[in-house]
Amino acid sequence: VKMRIVVVYKDYSDHGREVREYIEDFERQTGLKVEVMDPDSGRNEFFLRAYDVVEYPTILAITDEGRLLQQWRGKPLPLFDEVAYYAR
């Protein structure tokens, strides 16, 4: 089963820098790619509603068919191993 890891966060916010660093470190350490989504972009509105994303940052592990496997809301951010588990 192919997986997507999606991180929804506001770049210009109190958590922006921390999340950017988290994504960079995560990708470097796991070799996995992360999709980044801006909740303020209108084109992401359907996705945000479909997965009930109301808090930032939110990290989602989703199958390619769109089934939500796990969701982490707010801080603290989850351990890399927790997220990577769903992508392997």
PDB file of C-alpha atoms in Angstrom:
ATOM      1  CA  VAL A   1       0.000   0.000   0.000  1.00  0.00           C
ATOM      2  CA  LYS A   2       1.424   3.341  -1.066  1.00  0.00           C
ATOM      3  CA  MET A   3       1.278   6.152   1.475  1.00  0.00           C
ATOM      4  CA  ARG A   4       1.212   9.911   1.591  1.00  0.00           C
ATOM      5  CA  ILE A   5       2.459  11.976   4.494  1.00  0.00           C
ATOM      6  CA  VAL A   6       0.863  15.414   4.491  1.00  0.00           C
ATOM      7  CA  VAL A   7       1.849  18.255   6.804  1.00  0.00           C
ATOM      8  CA  VAL A   8      -0.653  21.101   7.065  1.00  0.00           C
ATOM      9  CA  TYR A   9       0.730  24.252   8.644  1.00  0.00           C
ATOM     10  CA  LYS A  10       0.902  28.016   8.336  1.00  0.00           C
ATOM     11  CA  ASP A  11       4.402  28.993   7.276  1.00  0.00           C
ATOM     12  CA  TYR A  12       4.193  32.475   8.788  1.00  0.00           C
ATOM     13  CA  SER A  13       3.133  31.520  12.281  1.00  0.00           C
ATOM     14  CA  ASP A  14       4.655  30.797  15.659  1.00  0.00           C
ATOM     15  CA  HIS A  15       5.163  27.149  14.647  1.00  0.00           C
ATOM     16  CA  GLY A  16       6.338  27.774  11.054  1.00  0.00           C
ATOM     17  CA  ARG A  17      10.076  27.539  11.577  1.00  0.00           C
ATOM     18  CA  GLU A  18       9.830  24.509  13.871  1.00  0.00           C
ATOM     19  CA  VAL A  19       7.685  22.650  11.332  1.00  0.00           C
ATOM     20  CA  ARG A  20       9.982  23.533   8.399  1.00  0.00           C
ATOM     21  CA  GLU A  21      12.965  22.172  10.339  1.00  0.00           C
ATOM     22  CA  TYR A  22      10.986  19.067  11.316  1.00  0.00           C
ATOM     23  CA  ILE A  23      10.135  18.352   7.658  1.00  0.00           C
ATOM     24  CA  GLU A  24      13.743  18.850   6.507  1.00  0.00           C
ATOM     25  CA  ASP A  25      15.115  16.592   9.247  1.00  0.00           C
ATOM     26  CA  PHE A  26      12.391  13.991   8.700  1.00  0.00           C
ATOM     27  CA  GLU A  27      13.066  13.762   4.961  1.00  0.00           C
ATOM     28  CA  ARG A  28      16.819  13.628   5.466  1.00  0.00           C
ATOM     29  CA  GLN A  29      16.688  10.948   8.181  1.00  0.00           C
ATOM     30  CA  THR A  30      13.972   8.721   6.685  1.00  0.00           C
ATOM     31  CA  GLY A  31      14.394   9.282   2.948  1.00  0.00           C
ATOM     32  CA  LEU A  32      10.620   9.780   2.773  1.00  0.00           C
ATOM     33  CA  LYS A  33       8.954  12.679   0.994  1.00  0.00           C
ATOM     34  CA  VAL A  34       6.456  14.918   2.782  1.00  0.00           C
ATOM     35  CA  GLU A  35       3.652  16.848   1.111  1.00  0.00           C
ATOM     36  CA  VAL A  36       3.242  20.337   2.521  1.00  0.00           C
ATOM     37  CA  MET A  37      -0.142  22.010   2.495  1.00  0.00           C
ATOM     38  CA  ASP A  38      -1.020  25.624   3.272  1.00  0.00           C
ATOM     39  CA  PRO A  39      -4.405  25.795   5.015  1.00  0.00           C
ATOM     40  CA  ASP A  40      -4.905  29.358   3.780  1.00  0.00           C
ATOM     41  CA  SER A  41      -4.788  28.312   0.121  1.00  0.00           C
ATOM     42  CA  GLY A  42      -8.325  28.010  -1.227  1.00  0.00           C
ATOM     43  CA  ARG A  43      -7.434  24.985  -3.357  1.00  0.00           C
ATOM     44  CA  ASN A  44      -6.841  22.906  -0.206  1.00  0.00           C
ATOM     45  CA  GLU A  45     -10.269  23.617   1.284  1.00  0.00           C
ATOM     46  CA  PHE A  46     -11.832  20.292   0.222  1.00  0.00           C
ATOM     47  CA  PHE A  47      -8.893  18.295   1.622  1.00  0.00           C
ATOM     48  CA  LEU A  48      -9.018  20.144   4.950  1.00  0.00           C
ATOM     49  CA  ARG A  49     -12.747  19.537   5.293  1.00  0.00           C
ATOM     50  CA  ALA A  50     -12.526  15.895   4.194  1.00  0.00           C
ATOM     51  CA  TYR A  51      -9.972  15.121   6.918  1.00  0.00           C
ATOM     52  CA  ASP A  52     -11.365  17.537   9.515  1.00  0.00           C
ATOM     53  CA  VAL A  53      -8.109  19.503   9.791  1.00  0.00           C
ATOM     54  CA  VAL A  54      -8.828  22.343  12.213  1.00  0.00           C
ATOM     55  CA  GLU A  55      -5.570  22.712  14.115  1.00  0.00           C
ATOM     56  CA  TYR A  56      -2.072  23.534  12.905  1.00  0.00           C
ATOM     57  CA  PRO A  57       0.272  21.930  12.494  1.00  0.00           C
ATOM     58  CA  THR A  58      -1.482  18.686  11.573  1.00  0.00           C
ATOM     59  CA  ILE A  59       0.332  15.673  10.140  1.00  0.00           C
ATOM     60  CA  LEU A  60      -1.656  13.010   8.288  1.00  0.00           C
ATOM     61  CA  ALA A  61      -0.718   9.533   7.091  1.00  0.00           C
ATOM     62  CA  ILE A  62      -3.041   8.659   4.210  1.00  0.00           C
ATOM     63  CA  THR A  63      -3.215   5.714   1.790  1.00  0.00           C
ATOM     64  CA  ASP A  64      -3.132   6.508  -1.932  1.00  0.00           C
ATOM     65  CA  GLU A  65      -6.828   5.618  -1.953  1.00  0.00           C
ATOM     66  CA  GLY A  66      -7.408   8.420   0.548  1.00  0.00           C
ATOM     67  CA  ARG A  67      -8.001   6.380   3.719  1.00  0.00           C
ATOM     68  CA  LEU A  68      -6.730   8.148   6.835  1.00  0.00           C
ATOM     69  CA  LEU A  69      -4.455   5.887   8.864  1.00  0.00           C
ATOM     70  CA  GLN A  70      -3.231   8.315  11.494  1.00  0.00           C
ATOM     71  CA  GLN A  71      -3.431  12.000  12.326  1.00  0.00           C
ATOM     72  CA  TRP A  72      -1.354  14.067  14.724  1.00  0.00           C
ATOM     73  CA  ARG A  73      -2.723  17.477  15.709  1.00  0.00           C
ATOM     74  CA  GLY A  74      -0.831  20.404  17.154  1.00  0.00           C
ATOM     75  CA  LYS A  75       2.312  20.155  19.190  1.00  0.00           C
ATOM     76  CA  PRO A  76       4.436  18.470  20.277  1.00  0.00           C
ATOM     77  CA  LEU A  77       5.199  17.075  16.840  1.00  0.00           C
ATOM     78  CA  PRO A  78       5.312  13.257  16.654  1.00  0.00           C
ATOM     79  CA  LEU A  79       8.537  11.274  16.614  1.00  0.00           C
ATOM     80  CA  PHE A  80       9.934  10.564  13.140  1.00  0.00           C
ATOM     81  CA  ASP A  81       9.567   6.818  13.776  1.00  0.00           C
ATOM     82  CA  GLU A  82       5.863   7.213  14.550  1.00  0.00           C
ATOM     83  CA  VAL A  83       5.215   8.946  11.228  1.00  0.00           C
ATOM     84  CA  ALA A  84       7.584   6.806   9.146  1.00  0.00           C
ATOM     85  CA  TYR A  85       5.912   3.642  10.485  1.00  0.00           C
ATOM     86  CA  TYR A  86       2.834   4.394   8.357  1.00  0.00           C
ATOM     87  CA  ALA A  87       4.845   5.139   5.223  1.00  0.00           C
ATOM     88  CA  ARG A  88       6.808   1.896   5.221  1.00  0.00           C
TER      89      ARG A  88
END
